[in-house]
């Protein structure tokens, strides 16, 4: 792809993620109580009787990260623009990881500290974005001539590790009022 095509593709992906997050993802989340009872078999009721669980958010974040990791890993192996567009479309399906991770973080603290947790989470994300740009740029510079796909596989591998670490989060990690 030429640089102008890359920029256009990135813009289309950003627009598609907005579309997915506003129109499709809320529909998926509306199935939360049903899916939680059906697949996780551990219903937990809050004080007002509403079904809640950070475990559902863990599943959404896990699956979203795996979808995105798969798409990112495959970018380096795409042979033509059509394959890239298909991978971009597949990557959009992994857009649910950010709100799910934020929900998990907020569920782990008292309500009065949720703003602080979200701020801290955004600081970590910003630091990771800077660090990954430097790290992935170094990997790309070292491998662009011989193995240009390595950076994408490393990035996808890091996302897979993050997804696997999410499996350590349990409902018992939720904030409980005394």
PDB file of C-alpha atoms in Angstrom:
ATOM      1  CA  UNK A   1       0.000   0.000   0.000  1.00  0.00           C
ATOM      2  CA  UNK A   2       1.116   3.500  -0.731  1.00  0.00           C
ATOM      3  CA  UNK A   3       1.298   6.013   2.144  1.00  0.00           C
ATOM      4  CA  UNK A   4      -1.809   7.871   0.971  1.00  0.00           C
ATOM      5  CA  UNK A   5      -3.720   4.588   0.805  1.00  0.00           C
ATOM      6  CA  UNK A   6      -2.514   3.708   4.310  1.00  0.00           C
ATOM      7  CA  UNK A   7      -3.826   7.015   5.640  1.00  0.00           C
ATOM      8  CA  UNK A   8      -7.147   6.518   3.911  1.00  0.00           C
ATOM      9  CA  UNK A   9      -7.370   2.960   5.246  1.00  0.00           C
ATOM     10  CA  UNK A  10      -6.634   4.141   8.794  1.00  0.00           C
ATOM     11  CA  UNK A  11      -9.390   6.753   8.490  1.00  0.00           C
ATOM     12  CA  UNK A  12     -11.876   4.178   7.213  1.00  0.00           C
ATOM     13  CA  UNK A  13     -10.980   1.823  10.079  1.00  0.00           C
ATOM     14  CA  UNK A  14     -11.457   4.647  12.609  1.00  0.00           C
ATOM     15  CA  UNK A  15     -14.865   5.456  11.113  1.00  0.00           C
ATOM     16  CA  UNK A  16     -15.818   1.762  11.107  1.00  0.00           C
ATOM     17  CA  UNK A  17     -14.847   1.477  14.786  1.00  0.00           C
ATOM     18  CA  UNK A  18     -17.080   4.449  15.610  1.00  0.00           C
ATOM     19  CA  UNK A  19     -19.931   2.824  13.687  1.00  0.00           C
ATOM     20  CA  UNK A  20     -19.346  -0.494  15.472  1.00  0.00           C
ATOM     21  CA  UNK A  21     -19.107   1.098  18.934  1.00  0.00           C
ATOM     22  CA  UNK A  22     -22.272   3.203  18.524  1.00  0.00           C
ATOM     23  CA  UNK A  23     -24.553   0.861  16.622  1.00  0.00           C
ATOM     24  CA  UNK A  24     -23.456  -2.761  17.022  1.00  0.00           C
ATOM     25  CA  UNK A  25     -21.614  -3.059  20.337  1.00  0.00           C
ATOM     26  CA  UNK A  26     -24.537  -1.711  22.431  1.00  0.00           C
ATOM     27  CA  UNK A  27     -26.750  -4.421  20.919  1.00  0.00           C
ATOM     28  CA  UNK A  28     -24.224  -7.044  22.007  1.00  0.00           C
ATOM     29  CA  UNK A  29     -24.160  -5.572  25.507  1.00  0.00           C
ATOM     30  CA  UNK A  30     -27.945  -5.629  25.705  1.00  0.00           C
ATOM     31  CA  UNK A  31     -27.663  -9.427  25.576  1.00  0.00           C
ATOM     32  CA  UNK A  32     -25.492  -9.350  28.702  1.00  0.00           C
ATOM     33  CA  UNK A  33     -27.959 -10.800  31.239  1.00  0.00           C
ATOM     34  CA  UNK A  34     -28.982 -13.635  28.904  1.00  0.00           C
ATOM     35  CA  UNK A  35     -25.429 -14.504  27.846  1.00  0.00           C
ATOM     36  CA  UNK A  36     -24.176 -14.256  31.409  1.00  0.00           C
ATOM     37  CA  UNK A  37     -26.765 -16.737  32.707  1.00  0.00           C
ATOM     38  CA  UNK A  38     -26.417 -19.006  29.689  1.00  0.00           C
ATOM     39  CA  UNK A  39     -22.645 -19.292  29.443  1.00  0.00           C
ATOM     40  CA  UNK A  40     -21.143 -18.256  32.763  1.00  0.00           C
ATOM     41  CA  UNK A  41     -23.761 -20.014  34.927  1.00  0.00           C
ATOM     42  CA  UNK A  42     -23.132 -17.767  37.905  1.00  0.00           C
ATOM     43  CA  UNK A  43     -25.763 -15.099  38.237  1.00  0.00           C
ATOM     44  CA  UNK A  44     -24.995 -12.410  40.737  1.00  0.00           C
ATOM     45  CA  UNK A  45     -27.559  -9.834  41.711  1.00  0.00           C
ATOM     46  CA  UNK A  46     -26.692  -6.362  42.888  1.00  0.00           C
ATOM     47  CA  UNK A  47     -28.552  -4.569  45.673  1.00  0.00           C
ATOM     48  CA  UNK A  48     -31.221  -3.339  43.259  1.00  0.00           C
ATOM     49  CA  UNK A  49     -31.703  -6.805  41.732  1.00  0.00           C
ATOM     50  CA  UNK A  50     -29.879  -6.029  38.498  1.00  0.00           C
ATOM     51  CA  UNK A  51     -27.621  -8.763  37.123  1.00  0.00           C
ATOM     52  CA  UNK A  52     -24.012  -7.589  37.202  1.00  0.00           C
ATOM     53  CA  UNK A  53     -20.647  -9.120  36.635  1.00  0.00           C
ATOM     54  CA  UNK A  54     -17.165  -8.048  35.738  1.00  0.00           C
ATOM     55  CA  UNK A  55     -16.738 -11.598  34.453  1.00  0.00           C
ATOM     56  CA  UNK A  56     -18.917 -10.835  31.426  1.00  0.00           C
ATOM     57  CA  UNK A  57     -16.727  -7.804  30.757  1.00  0.00           C
ATOM     58  CA  UNK A  58     -13.667 -10.032  31.034  1.00  0.00           C
ATOM     59  CA  UNK A  59     -15.111 -12.363  28.391  1.00  0.00           C
ATOM     60  CA  UNK A  60     -15.938  -9.424  26.086  1.00  0.00           C
ATOM     61  CA  UNK A  61     -12.457  -7.913  26.541  1.00  0.00           C
ATOM     62  CA  UNK A  62     -10.789 -11.312  26.085  1.00  0.00           C
ATOM     63  CA  UNK A  63     -12.633 -12.121  22.866  1.00  0.00           C
ATOM     64  CA  UNK A  64     -12.189  -8.580  21.535  1.00  0.00           C
ATOM     65  CA  UNK A  65      -8.456  -8.668  22.189  1.00  0.00           C
ATOM     66  CA  UNK A  66      -8.130 -12.074  20.526  1.00  0.00           C
ATOM     67  CA  UNK A  67      -9.980 -10.867  17.437  1.00  0.00           C
ATOM     68  CA  UNK A  68      -7.846  -7.744  17.221  1.00  0.00           C
ATOM     69  CA  UNK A  69      -4.622  -9.698  17.895  1.00  0.00           C
ATOM     70  CA  UNK A  70      -5.470 -12.131  15.105  1.00  0.00           C
ATOM     71  CA  UNK A  71      -6.140  -9.315  12.637  1.00  0.00           C
ATOM     72  CA  UNK A  72      -2.990  -7.399  13.585  1.00  0.00           C
ATOM     73  CA  UNK A  73      -0.853 -10.548  13.355  1.00  0.00           C
ATOM     74  CA  UNK A  74      -2.141 -11.204   9.848  1.00  0.00           C
ATOM     75  CA  UNK A  75      -1.466  -7.665   8.514  1.00  0.00           C
ATOM     76  CA  UNK A  76       2.120  -8.555   7.679  1.00  0.00           C
ATOM     77  CA  UNK A  77       1.022 -11.504   5.565  1.00  0.00           C
ATOM     78  CA  UNK A  78      -1.558  -9.660   3.448  1.00  0.00           C
ATOM     79  CA  UNK A  79      -0.610  -9.827  -0.231  1.00  0.00           C
ATOM     80  CA  UNK A  80      -2.940  -7.197  -1.665  1.00  0.00           C
ATOM     81  CA  UNK A  81      -5.190  -4.285  -0.644  1.00  0.00           C
ATOM     82  CA  UNK A  82      -8.322  -6.476  -0.664  1.00  0.00           C
ATOM     83  CA  UNK A  83      -6.837  -8.759   1.991  1.00  0.00           C
ATOM     84  CA  UNK A  84      -5.875  -5.704   4.058  1.00  0.00           C
ATOM     85  CA  UNK A  85      -9.390  -4.308   3.857  1.00  0.00           C
ATOM     86  CA  UNK A  86     -10.788  -7.667   4.992  1.00  0.00           C
ATOM     87  CA  UNK A  87      -8.344  -7.711   7.913  1.00  0.00           C
ATOM     88  CA  UNK A  88      -9.262  -4.121   8.803  1.00  0.00           C
ATOM     89  CA  UNK A  89     -12.933  -5.121   8.816  1.00  0.00           C
ATOM     90  CA  UNK A  90     -12.128  -8.084  11.057  1.00  0.00           C
ATOM     91  CA  UNK A  91     -10.079  -5.833  13.356  1.00  0.00           C
ATOM     92  CA  UNK A  92     -13.085  -3.561  13.848  1.00  0.00           C
ATOM     93  CA  UNK A  93     -14.897  -6.470  15.535  1.00  0.00           C
ATOM     94  CA  UNK A  94     -12.282  -6.294  18.300  1.00  0.00           C
ATOM     95  CA  UNK A  95     -13.136  -2.710  19.197  1.00  0.00           C
ATOM     96  CA  UNK A  96     -14.993  -3.699  22.353  1.00  0.00           C
ATOM     97  CA  UNK A  97     -11.848  -4.250  24.410  1.00  0.00           C
ATOM     98  CA  UNK A  98     -11.416  -0.635  25.546  1.00  0.00           C
ATOM     99  CA  UNK A  99     -14.863  -0.096  27.129  1.00  0.00           C
ATOM    100  CA  UNK A 100     -14.785  -3.612  28.595  1.00  0.00           C
ATOM    101  CA  UNK A 101     -11.370  -2.997  30.186  1.00  0.00           C
ATOM    102  CA  UNK A 102     -12.592   0.326  31.567  1.00  0.00           C
ATOM    103  CA  UNK A 103     -15.635  -1.408  33.037  1.00  0.00           C
ATOM    104  CA  UNK A 104     -13.426  -4.033  34.693  1.00  0.00           C
ATOM    105  CA  UNK A 105     -11.212  -1.326  36.175  1.00  0.00           C
ATOM    106  CA  UNK A 106     -14.161   0.678  37.521  1.00  0.00           C
ATOM    107  CA  UNK A 107     -15.783  -2.459  38.981  1.00  0.00           C
ATOM    108  CA  UNK A 108     -12.661  -3.142  41.032  1.00  0.00           C
ATOM    109  CA  UNK A 109     -12.856   0.039  43.142  1.00  0.00           C
ATOM    110  CA  UNK A 110     -15.336   2.020  45.189  1.00  0.00           C
ATOM    111  CA  UNK A 111     -17.657   4.201  43.085  1.00  0.00           C
ATOM    112  CA  UNK A 112     -16.155   7.366  44.535  1.00  0.00           C
ATOM    113  CA  UNK A 113     -12.737   6.395  43.137  1.00  0.00           C
ATOM    114  CA  UNK A 114     -13.872   5.423  39.627  1.00  0.00           C
ATOM    115  CA  UNK A 115     -12.748   8.710  38.077  1.00  0.00           C
ATOM    116  CA  UNK A 116      -9.307   8.294  39.583  1.00  0.00           C
ATOM    117  CA  UNK A 117      -9.046   4.753  38.226  1.00  0.00           C
ATOM    118  CA  UNK A 118     -10.104   5.826  34.725  1.00  0.00           C
ATOM    119  CA  UNK A 119      -7.562   8.652  34.824  1.00  0.00           C
ATOM    120  CA  UNK A 120      -4.830   6.261  35.906  1.00  0.00           C
ATOM    121  CA  UNK A 121      -5.842   3.814  33.201  1.00  0.00           C
ATOM    122  CA  UNK A 122      -5.620   6.550  30.565  1.00  0.00           C
ATOM    123  CA  UNK A 123      -2.147   7.516  31.796  1.00  0.00           C
ATOM    124  CA  UNK A 124      -1.005   3.895  31.453  1.00  0.00           C
ATOM    125  CA  UNK A 125      -2.524   3.730  27.938  1.00  0.00           C
ATOM    126  CA  UNK A 126      -0.721   6.931  26.931  1.00  0.00           C
ATOM    127  CA  UNK A 127       2.614   5.646  28.224  1.00  0.00           C
ATOM    128  CA  UNK A 128       2.040   2.328  26.433  1.00  0.00           C
ATOM    129  CA  UNK A 129       1.253   4.130  23.167  1.00  0.00           C
ATOM    130  CA  UNK A 130       4.536   6.037  23.331  1.00  0.00           C
ATOM    131  CA  UNK A 131       6.497   2.932  24.356  1.00  0.00           C
ATOM    132  CA  UNK A 132       4.916   0.740  21.696  1.00  0.00           C
ATOM    133  CA  UNK A 133       5.632   3.310  19.004  1.00  0.00           C
ATOM    134  CA  UNK A 134       9.303   3.276  19.956  1.00  0.00           C
ATOM    135  CA  UNK A 135       9.475  -0.509  20.415  1.00  0.00           C
ATOM    136  CA  UNK A 136       7.520  -1.444  17.312  1.00  0.00           C
ATOM    137  CA  UNK A 137       9.440   1.158  15.277  1.00  0.00           C
ATOM    138  CA  UNK A 138      12.717  -0.426  16.381  1.00  0.00           C
ATOM    139  CA  UNK A 139      11.463  -3.894  15.475  1.00  0.00           C
ATOM    140  CA  UNK A 140      10.206  -2.676  12.094  1.00  0.00           C
ATOM    141  CA  UNK A 141      13.495  -0.885  11.355  1.00  0.00           C
ATOM    142  CA  UNK A 142      15.487  -4.020  12.155  1.00  0.00           C
ATOM    143  CA  UNK A 143      13.293  -6.419  10.162  1.00  0.00           C
ATOM    144  CA  UNK A 144      11.704  -4.398   7.319  1.00  0.00           C
ATOM    145  CA  UNK A 145      14.044  -5.723   4.636  1.00  0.00           C
ATOM    146  CA  UNK A 146      14.143  -9.403   5.577  1.00  0.00           C
ATOM    147  CA  UNK A 147      10.963 -10.100   7.576  1.00  0.00           C
ATOM    148  CA  UNK A 148       8.496  -7.169   7.433  1.00  0.00           C
ATOM    149  CA  UNK A 149       5.759  -9.261   9.095  1.00  0.00           C
ATOM    150  CA  UNK A 150       7.646  -9.637  12.407  1.00  0.00           C
ATOM    151  CA  UNK A 151       6.408  -6.354  13.892  1.00  0.00           C
ATOM    152  CA  UNK A 152       2.783  -7.354  13.310  1.00  0.00           C
ATOM    153  CA  UNK A 153       3.263 -10.803  14.822  1.00  0.00           C
ATOM    154  CA  UNK A 154       5.020  -9.315  17.880  1.00  0.00           C
ATOM    155  CA  UNK A 155       2.222  -6.774  18.325  1.00  0.00           C
ATOM    156  CA  UNK A 156      -0.433  -9.493  17.967  1.00  0.00           C
ATOM    157  CA  UNK A 157       1.490 -11.684  20.409  1.00  0.00           C
ATOM    158  CA  UNK A 158       1.556  -8.900  22.998  1.00  0.00           C
ATOM    159  CA  UNK A 159      -2.188  -8.451  22.597  1.00  0.00           C
ATOM    160  CA  UNK A 160      -2.696 -12.199  23.021  1.00  0.00           C
ATOM    161  CA  UNK A 161      -0.655 -12.141  26.236  1.00  0.00           C
ATOM    162  CA  UNK A 162      -2.809  -9.247  27.482  1.00  0.00           C
ATOM    163  CA  UNK A 163      -5.933 -11.273  26.663  1.00  0.00           C
ATOM    164  CA  UNK A 164      -4.586 -14.290  28.536  1.00  0.00           C
ATOM    165  CA  UNK A 165      -3.796 -12.136  31.574  1.00  0.00           C
ATOM    166  CA  UNK A 166      -7.450 -11.082  31.628  1.00  0.00           C
ATOM    167  CA  UNK A 167      -8.378 -14.668  32.417  1.00  0.00           C
ATOM    168  CA  UNK A 168      -6.920 -14.093  35.888  1.00  0.00           C
ATOM    169  CA  UNK A 169      -9.662 -11.540  36.689  1.00  0.00           C
ATOM    170  CA  UNK A 170     -12.549 -13.047  38.670  1.00  0.00           C
ATOM    171  CA  UNK A 171     -15.862 -11.802  40.012  1.00  0.00           C
ATOM    172  CA  UNK A 172     -14.309 -11.952  43.463  1.00  0.00           C
ATOM    173  CA  UNK A 173     -12.069  -9.054  42.389  1.00  0.00           C
ATOM    174  CA  UNK A 174     -15.103  -6.754  42.283  1.00  0.00           C
ATOM    175  CA  UNK A 175     -15.383  -3.993  44.855  1.00  0.00           C
ATOM    176  CA  UNK A 176     -17.670  -5.007  47.692  1.00  0.00           C
ATOM    177  CA  UNK A 177     -19.200  -2.520  50.045  1.00  0.00           C
ATOM    178  CA  UNK A 178     -18.717  -3.372  53.710  1.00  0.00           C
TER     179      UNK A 178
END
